[in-house]
Amino acid sequence: MSKLALRGGEPVRARPFPSWPVFDGREEELVLEVVRSGRWWSYTLGEAAAAGDHAAPSSKVAAFQHRFAAAHGCPYGVACVNGTAALEIALRALGVGAGDEVIVPPYTFVATASAPMLIGATPVFCDIHLDTFNLDPRRLEEAITPRTRAIIPVHFAGLAADLDAITALAGRHGIPVIEDAAHGHGGSWNGRPLGSIGVAGAFSFQVSKNMTAGEGGMVITHDAALAELCESLIWAGRKPGRPWYEHYRLGWNYRLTELQAAILLAQLERLPAQTQRRQDNGGYLASRLREIPGIAPLAAPAYATGHAWHLFVFRFLAEPFGLSRAQFLRALTAEGIPASSGYAHPLYRNPLFQQPGLPLDYAGFAERCPASEQACAEAVWLEHRLLLGDRVDMDDIAAAVAKVYEHREELLA
Ligand SMILES: *Cc1c(COP(=O)(O)O)cnc(C)c1O
């Protein structure tokens, strides 16, 4: 084998991987329908709860709410502007507000913690498990206080969180569970769609996610009253059937547009086949990479029946591999495999949590969350678009990692 590309050798891979987003004439067709209809906005207040009565609503937002929720095992869906808003709405609808605490993992996108803060609540971090990068249920009890009003497990990278243990403990304490399913489109836990297991599930359709309209979000739930409340909250506090300028509660305008819903309807049609492909490739790649010293793909627990593979994540163990993670990533990228190190630090290390006047001293969490600290130091992420290719693409990734391992001395000289 030639020497490392970083040292002037031939790279394993010169071809690009599939790009994202994936779209075709179907998105164009549905967007054009909206543009030409002149109906770029629609009155969907009351549609979420009435979804079952409307087999083919003419509003794209109403249709998308209904189809996305149904595809994820829920009767009700409320579309909104983004995933952060979806979390805020679900929290507010559950009555969470000022002075309340919400338990979240520190190894996630900031929105999981900023959504509670945006409505006046306080995020309390609970460490993750290093095998899955998801909330560690063994650490949950110590994070619960008399002020805890919600727990938000994240299905990180699309791998189901340990909901058996989390919902059992939450149930004992009477605390609702909101699933952050921003990575979870099309995934499942014990055969049930991610987002449909807790009291509510929050999704994002931001451009990096497994289906997208550039931006967008959705709350799904089994609870009709909760869905109605979520809807009212994004409709400026209105009530269905009541006069337009009558407002019952403090609400936002967090509505999705018909143009976005048109794209998302097409993206949803493509999701099952894409999920299948990500699963086939993700499982295969994990089995190949496990053979290489120092490469530890995340675990595949039995309850994670359908991995959504928003990311392909592995731990890079510097000692057995014989390089630092930074050296490894430089060498791997030079071989034509785009990879990154993910979150630079757990959420509580952001300047956001070091401001004066916060109700909690977040400095203490570094000691409480050793697994999150380690995850940030060891993680390597591959984007889901890499899993949309074929078997040969997976073999190239595995070959490039193996090549960097075999030639690691070239980087130490
Ligand atoms: C992307 C993301 C969100 C928020 O979604 P936006 O649509 O960007 O607001 C929430 N949680 C996680 C884990 C995410 O990755």
Coordinates of C-alpha atoms and ligand atoms in Angstrom, one line a residue:
M1 CA 0.0 0.0 0.0
S2 CA 1.2 3.5 -0.8
K3 CA 2.3 5.8 2.0
L4 CA -0.2 8.1 3.6
A5 CA -1.8 10.8 1.4
L6 CA -0.7 13.3 4.1
R7 CA 2.9 12.3 3.3
G8 CA 2.5 12.5 -0.5
G9 CA 1.0 9.1 -1.1
E10 CA -2.1 8.2 -3.2
P11 CA -5.3 8.9 -1.3
V12 CA -7.6 5.9 -0.8
R13 CA -10.5 7.9 -2.2
A14 CA -10.6 10.6 -4.8
R15 CA -14.3 10.5 -5.6
P16 CA -16.7 12.6 -3.5
F17 CA -19.3 11.0 -1.2
P18 CA -23.1 11.6 -1.9
S19 CA -24.0 15.2 -1.2
W20 CA -26.8 16.4 1.0
P21 CA -29.7 17.3 0.7
V22 CA -31.0 14.7 -1.7
F23 CA -33.8 16.0 -3.9
D24 CA -35.3 15.5 -7.4
G25 CA -38.3 16.5 -9.5
R26 CA -40.7 15.5 -6.6
E27 CA -39.6 18.5 -4.5
E28 CA -39.8 20.8 -7.5
E29 CA -43.3 19.6 -8.4
L30 CA -44.7 20.1 -4.9
V31 CA -43.0 23.5 -4.5
L32 CA -44.3 24.7 -7.8
E33 CA -47.8 23.6 -6.9
V34 CA -47.6 25.9 -3.8
V35 CA -46.0 28.8 -5.7
R36 CA -48.6 28.7 -8.5
S37 CA -51.5 28.3 -6.1
G38 CA -50.6 31.5 -4.4
R39 CA -51.4 29.8 -1.1
W40 CA -48.1 30.2 0.6
W41 CA -49.6 30.3 4.1
S42 CA -52.5 28.4 5.4
Y43 CA -54.8 28.5 8.3
T44 CA -54.1 25.2 10.0
L45 CA -55.2 26.1 13.5
G46 CA -57.3 23.1 14.7
E47 CA -55.9 20.8 11.9
A48 CA -53.4 19.0 14.2
A49 CA -56.1 17.5 16.4
A50 CA -58.5 17.1 13.5
A51 CA -55.9 15.3 11.3
G52 CA -57.7 12.0 11.3
D53 CA -60.8 13.7 9.8
H54 CA -59.0 15.0 6.8
A55 CA -57.8 12.3 4.5
A56 CA -56.2 14.7 2.0
P57 CA -56.1 18.2 3.4
S58 CA -55.3 20.8 0.7
S59 CA -52.8 22.6 3.0
K60 CA -49.3 21.1 2.7
V61 CA -48.6 22.0 6.3
A62 CA -51.7 20.1 7.5
A63 CA -50.9 17.1 5.2
F64 CA -47.3 17.1 6.4
Q65 CA -48.2 17.3 10.1
H66 CA -50.6 14.4 9.6
R67 CA -48.3 12.2 7.5
F68 CA -45.1 12.8 9.5
A69 CA -46.9 12.1 12.8
A70 CA -48.5 8.9 11.4
A71 CA -45.2 7.7 10.0
H72 CA -43.8 8.1 13.5
G73 CA -46.6 6.3 15.4
C74 CA -48.5 9.3 16.7
P75 CA -52.0 10.7 15.8
Y76 CA -51.0 14.3 16.3
G77 CA -48.3 16.5 14.9
V78 CA -47.7 20.2 15.1
A79 CA -45.3 21.7 12.6
C80 CA -43.2 24.7 13.6
V81 CA -40.2 26.8 12.6
N82 CA -37.3 24.6 13.9
G83 CA -36.3 21.9 16.4
T84 CA -35.4 24.4 19.1
A85 CA -39.0 25.8 18.9
A86 CA -40.4 22.3 19.0
L87 CA -38.7 21.7 22.3
E88 CA -39.8 25.1 23.7
I89 CA -43.4 24.5 22.6
A90 CA -43.5 21.0 24.1
L91 CA -42.0 22.3 27.4
R92 CA -44.4 25.2 27.6
A93 CA -47.4 23.0 26.7
L94 CA -46.4 20.8 29.7
G95 CA -46.4 23.8 32.0
V96 CA -42.7 24.1 32.4
G97 CA -41.5 27.7 33.1
A98 CA -39.6 30.0 35.3
G99 CA -37.9 28.3 38.3
D100 CA -38.4 24.8 37.0
E101 CA -35.6 22.4 36.2
V102 CA -35.2 20.2 33.1
I103 CA -32.7 17.4 33.0
V104 CA -30.7 17.1 29.7
P105 CA -27.5 15.4 28.6
P106 CA -24.4 17.7 28.1
Y107 CA -23.3 15.8 25.0
T108 CA -25.8 17.3 22.5
F109 CA -26.6 20.4 20.4
V110 CA -27.1 23.5 22.5
A111 CA -30.9 23.6 21.7
T112 CA -31.6 20.7 24.1
A113 CA -30.5 23.0 27.0
S114 CA -31.3 26.4 25.5
A115 CA -34.9 25.6 24.9
P116 CA -35.7 25.3 28.6
M117 CA -33.6 28.5 29.2
L118 CA -35.5 30.4 26.6
I119 CA -38.7 29.8 28.6
G120 CA -37.1 30.7 31.9
A121 CA -36.3 27.1 33.1
T122 CA -33.0 25.8 34.2
P123 CA -31.2 22.9 32.5
V124 CA -29.6 20.4 34.8
F125 CA -27.0 18.2 33.1
C126 CA -26.9 14.4 33.6
D127 CA -24.0 12.5 32.3
I128 CA -24.1 10.1 29.3
H129 CA -23.0 6.5 29.0
L130 CA -19.7 6.1 27.0
D131 CA -21.0 3.1 25.1
T132 CA -23.9 5.0 23.5
F133 CA -23.3 8.7 24.1
N134 CA -26.9 8.8 25.5
L135 CA -28.2 9.7 28.9
D136 CA -27.0 7.3 31.5
P137 CA -30.0 6.2 33.5
R138 CA -27.8 5.2 36.5
R139 CA -26.9 8.9 36.9
L140 CA -30.4 10.2 36.5
E141 CA -31.7 9.9 40.1
E142 CA -29.0 12.2 41.5
A143 CA -30.0 14.9 39.0
I144 CA -33.7 14.9 40.1
T145 CA -34.7 17.6 42.6
P146 CA -38.2 18.8 43.8
R147 CA -38.0 21.3 41.0
T148 CA -37.5 18.8 38.2
R149 CA -40.4 19.2 35.7
A150 CA -39.2 17.4 32.6
I151 CA -36.4 15.0 31.3
I152 CA -35.2 15.4 27.7
P153 CA -33.3 12.4 26.5
V154 CA -31.6 12.8 23.1
H155 CA -31.4 9.9 20.7
F156 CA -27.9 10.9 19.9
A157 CA -26.7 10.2 16.3
G158 CA -30.1 8.4 15.8
L159 CA -29.4 5.7 18.4
A160 CA -32.3 5.2 20.7
A161 CA -31.8 6.4 24.3
D162 CA -32.3 3.8 27.1
L163 CA -36.0 4.7 27.4
D164 CA -37.0 1.6 29.5
A165 CA -34.9 2.8 32.4
I166 CA -35.5 6.5 31.8
T167 CA -39.3 6.3 31.6
A168 CA -39.5 3.9 34.6
L169 CA -37.6 6.4 36.8
A170 CA -39.4 9.4 35.4
G171 CA -42.7 7.6 36.0
R172 CA -41.8 6.9 39.6
H173 CA -41.2 10.6 40.1
G174 CA -44.2 11.8 38.0
I175 CA -41.9 13.6 35.6
P176 CA -42.8 13.8 31.9
V177 CA -40.2 12.7 29.3
I178 CA -39.9 14.7 26.1
E179 CA -37.8 13.0 23.4
D180 CA -35.3 15.2 21.5
A181 CA -35.6 13.3 18.3
A182 CA -33.7 15.8 16.2
H183 CA -31.4 12.9 15.1
G184 CA -34.1 10.3 15.1
H185 CA -36.3 10.5 12.0
G186 CA -37.3 7.0 11.0
G187 CA -35.5 5.3 13.9
S188 CA -37.1 3.1 16.6
W189 CA -36.9 1.8 20.1
N190 CA -38.2 -1.7 20.8
G191 CA -40.0 -1.5 17.5
R192 CA -41.7 1.9 18.3
P193 CA -40.8 5.0 16.3
L194 CA -38.5 7.4 18.1
G195 CA -40.4 10.5 19.2
S196 CA -43.6 8.5 19.9
I197 CA -42.6 7.0 23.3
G198 CA -42.5 10.0 25.6
V199 CA -45.3 12.5 26.3
A200 CA -44.0 14.4 23.3
G201 CA -41.3 14.1 20.7
A202 CA -39.5 17.0 19.1
F203 CA -38.0 16.9 15.6
S204 CA -35.8 19.2 13.5
F205 CA -35.8 19.6 9.7
Q206 CA -32.7 21.9 9.7
V207 CA -30.4 21.2 6.8
S208 CA -28.0 18.8 8.5
K209 CA -30.9 16.5 9.7
N210 CA -32.0 13.3 8.0
M211 CA -34.8 15.1 6.2
T212 CA -34.9 18.8 5.6
A213 CA -36.4 21.9 4.2
G214 CA -33.5 24.0 5.2
E215 CA -35.3 24.7 8.5
G216 CA -38.4 23.3 10.2
G217 CA -39.5 21.4 13.2
M218 CA -42.4 19.3 14.6
V219 CA -43.8 18.2 17.9
I220 CA -45.6 14.8 17.8
T221 CA -47.8 13.3 20.6
H222 CA -50.5 10.9 21.4
D223 CA -52.3 13.5 23.6
A224 CA -55.0 15.5 21.8
A225 CA -55.1 18.2 24.5
L226 CA -51.4 18.7 24.4
A227 CA -51.4 18.9 20.6
E228 CA -54.1 21.6 20.8
L229 CA -52.1 23.5 23.3
C230 CA -48.9 23.3 21.2
E231 CA -50.9 24.6 18.2
S232 CA -52.3 27.5 20.2
L233 CA -48.8 28.4 21.3
I234 CA -47.5 28.8 17.7
W235 CA -50.7 30.6 16.7
A236 CA -50.2 33.6 18.9
G237 CA -52.3 32.0 21.7
R238 CA -55.4 31.7 19.5
K239 CA -58.1 29.0 19.8
P240 CA -59.7 27.1 16.9
G241 CA -63.2 28.3 16.1
R242 CA -62.8 31.6 18.1
P243 CA -62.5 35.1 16.6
W244 CA -59.2 35.9 14.9
Y245 CA -58.1 38.7 17.3
E246 CA -58.9 36.8 20.5
H247 CA -55.8 35.5 22.3
Y248 CA -56.0 33.1 25.2
R249 CA -52.4 32.7 26.2
L250 CA -49.0 34.1 25.5
G251 CA -48.0 32.6 22.1
W252 CA -45.4 32.8 19.4
N253 CA -45.7 32.9 15.6
Y254 CA -43.6 29.7 15.1
R255 CA -45.5 28.5 12.0
L256 CA -44.0 26.6 9.1
T257 CA -44.8 27.8 5.6
E258 CA -46.5 25.9 2.8
L259 CA -43.3 26.1 0.7
Q260 CA -41.3 24.3 3.5
A261 CA -44.1 21.7 4.0
A262 CA -44.1 21.0 0.2
I263 CA -40.4 20.1 0.4
L264 CA -40.8 18.1 3.6
L265 CA -43.7 16.0 2.1
A266 CA -41.3 15.0 -0.7
Q267 CA -38.5 14.3 1.8
L268 CA -40.8 12.2 3.9
E269 CA -41.6 10.0 0.9
R270 CA -37.9 9.3 0.5
L271 CA -37.1 8.7 4.2
P272 CA -37.9 4.9 4.5
A273 CA -35.5 3.9 1.7
Q274 CA -32.8 6.3 2.9
T275 CA -33.2 5.0 6.5
Q276 CA -32.8 1.4 5.2
R277 CA -29.7 2.3 3.3
R278 CA -28.1 4.2 6.3
Q279 CA -28.9 1.1 8.4
D280 CA -27.4 -1.4 6.0
N281 CA -24.3 0.7 5.5
G282 CA -24.0 1.9 9.1
G283 CA -24.2 -1.7 10.5
Y284 CA -21.7 -2.9 7.9
L285 CA -19.2 -0.1 8.5
A286 CA -19.4 -0.6 12.3
S287 CA -18.5 -4.3 11.9
R288 CA -15.5 -3.4 9.6
L289 CA -14.2 -0.7 11.9
R290 CA -14.4 -2.8 15.0
E291 CA -11.6 -4.9 13.6
I292 CA -9.2 -2.0 13.8
P293 CA -7.3 -1.4 17.1
G294 CA -8.4 1.8 18.8
I295 CA -11.6 2.3 16.8
A296 CA -14.7 1.8 19.0
P297 CA -18.1 2.3 17.2
L298 CA -21.0 3.1 19.6
A299 CA -22.8 0.1 21.0
A300 CA -25.9 -1.4 19.4
P301 CA -28.2 -2.2 22.4
A302 CA -31.1 -4.6 21.8
Y303 CA -33.7 -1.9 22.5
A304 CA -32.3 0.2 19.6
T305 CA -34.2 -1.8 17.0
G306 CA -33.9 0.9 14.3
H307 CA -30.9 3.1 14.2
A308 CA -31.6 6.4 12.4
W309 CA -27.9 7.0 11.8
H310 CA -28.0 10.7 11.7
L311 CA -24.3 10.4 12.4
F312 CA -21.8 7.5 12.3
V313 CA -19.9 7.9 15.6
F314 CA -16.9 6.1 16.9
R315 CA -14.6 6.6 19.8
F316 CA -11.0 7.0 18.8
L317 CA -8.7 5.5 21.5
A318 CA -5.3 7.2 21.0
E319 CA -3.3 4.7 22.9
P320 CA -4.1 1.5 21.1
F321 CA -4.2 3.3 17.8
G322 CA -0.9 5.0 18.3
L323 CA -1.8 8.5 17.2
S324 CA -3.6 11.5 18.7
R325 CA -7.1 12.1 17.4
A326 CA -6.0 15.3 15.7
Q327 CA -3.2 13.5 13.8
F328 CA -5.7 10.7 12.9
L329 CA -8.3 13.2 11.6
R330 CA -5.8 15.0 9.5
A331 CA -4.5 11.8 7.9
L332 CA -8.0 10.4 7.4
T333 CA -9.3 13.6 5.7
A334 CA -6.2 13.5 3.4
E335 CA -7.2 10.0 2.4
G336 CA -10.5 11.5 1.1
I337 CA -12.8 10.7 4.0
P338 CA -14.4 13.8 5.6
A339 CA -14.6 13.3 9.3
S340 CA -14.8 15.6 12.3
S341 CA -14.3 15.6 16.1
G342 CA -17.8 16.8 16.9
Y343 CA -18.6 18.9 20.0
A344 CA -15.4 20.5 21.3
H345 CA -16.6 20.4 24.9
P346 CA -19.8 19.4 26.8
L347 CA -22.5 22.1 26.8
Y348 CA -21.8 23.4 30.3
R349 CA -18.3 24.6 29.2
N350 CA -19.8 27.1 26.8
P351 CA -19.5 30.8 27.8
L352 CA -23.4 30.7 27.9
F353 CA -23.2 28.7 31.1
Q354 CA -20.4 30.9 32.7
Q355 CA -22.5 34.1 32.7
P356 CA -23.1 35.7 36.1
G357 CA -26.6 35.4 37.6
L358 CA -27.5 31.9 36.5
P359 CA -29.5 29.9 39.0
L360 CA -26.9 27.1 38.9
D361 CA -23.1 27.1 39.1
Y362 CA -22.3 25.1 36.0
A363 CA -18.6 24.9 36.9
G364 CA -19.4 21.8 39.0
F365 CA -20.7 19.7 36.1
A366 CA -17.2 18.9 34.7
E367 CA -16.7 16.6 37.7
R368 CA -20.3 15.2 37.5
C369 CA -20.0 14.3 33.8
P370 CA -16.8 12.5 33.2
A371 CA -18.2 10.4 30.3
S372 CA -19.3 13.5 28.5
E373 CA -15.8 15.0 28.9
Q374 CA -14.3 11.8 27.6
A375 CA -16.8 11.6 24.7
C376 CA -15.7 15.1 23.6
A377 CA -12.0 14.1 23.7
E378 CA -12.5 10.8 21.8
A379 CA -15.4 11.1 19.4
V380 CA -15.1 11.0 15.6
W381 CA -18.2 11.8 13.5
L382 CA -19.0 11.0 10.0
E383 CA -22.1 12.7 8.4
H384 CA -25.1 10.6 7.4
R385 CA -24.7 11.5 3.8
L386 CA -21.6 9.2 3.7
L387 CA -24.0 6.3 4.6
L388 CA -26.2 7.0 1.6
G389 CA -23.6 5.6 -0.8
D390 CA -22.9 1.9 -1.6
R391 CA -20.9 -0.9 0.0
V392 CA -17.8 0.2 -1.9
D393 CA -18.0 3.6 -0.2
M394 CA -18.1 1.8 3.2
D395 CA -15.1 -0.3 2.2
D396 CA -13.2 2.8 1.2
I397 CA -13.9 4.3 4.7
A398 CA -12.7 1.2 6.4
A399 CA -9.7 0.9 4.1
A400 CA -8.7 4.5 4.8
V401 CA -8.9 4.0 8.6
A402 CA -6.9 0.8 8.3
K403 CA -4.3 2.5 6.1
V404 CA -3.8 5.3 8.6
Y405 CA -3.4 2.7 11.3
E406 CA -0.9 0.6 9.4
H407 CA 1.2 3.6 8.4
R408 CA 0.9 5.5 11.7
E409 CA 4.7 5.6 12.2
E410 CA 5.0 7.9 9.1
L411 CA 3.4 10.6 11.3
L412 CA 5.5 10.0 14.3
A413 CA 8.8 10.4 12.4
Ligands
LIG1 C1 -30.5 20.2 15.5 C2 -30.8 19.9 16.9 C3 -31.8 20.5 17.6 C4 -32.5 21.8 17.2 O1 -32.9 21.9 15.9 P1 -32.9 23.3 15.2 O2 -33.9 23.0 14.1 O3 -31.6 23.6 14.6 O4 -33.4 24.4 16.1 C5 -32.1 20.0 18.8 N1 -31.5 19.0 19.4 C6 -30.5 18.3 18.7 C7 -29.8 17.2 19.4 C8 -30.1 18.8 17.4 O5 -29.1 18.2 16.8

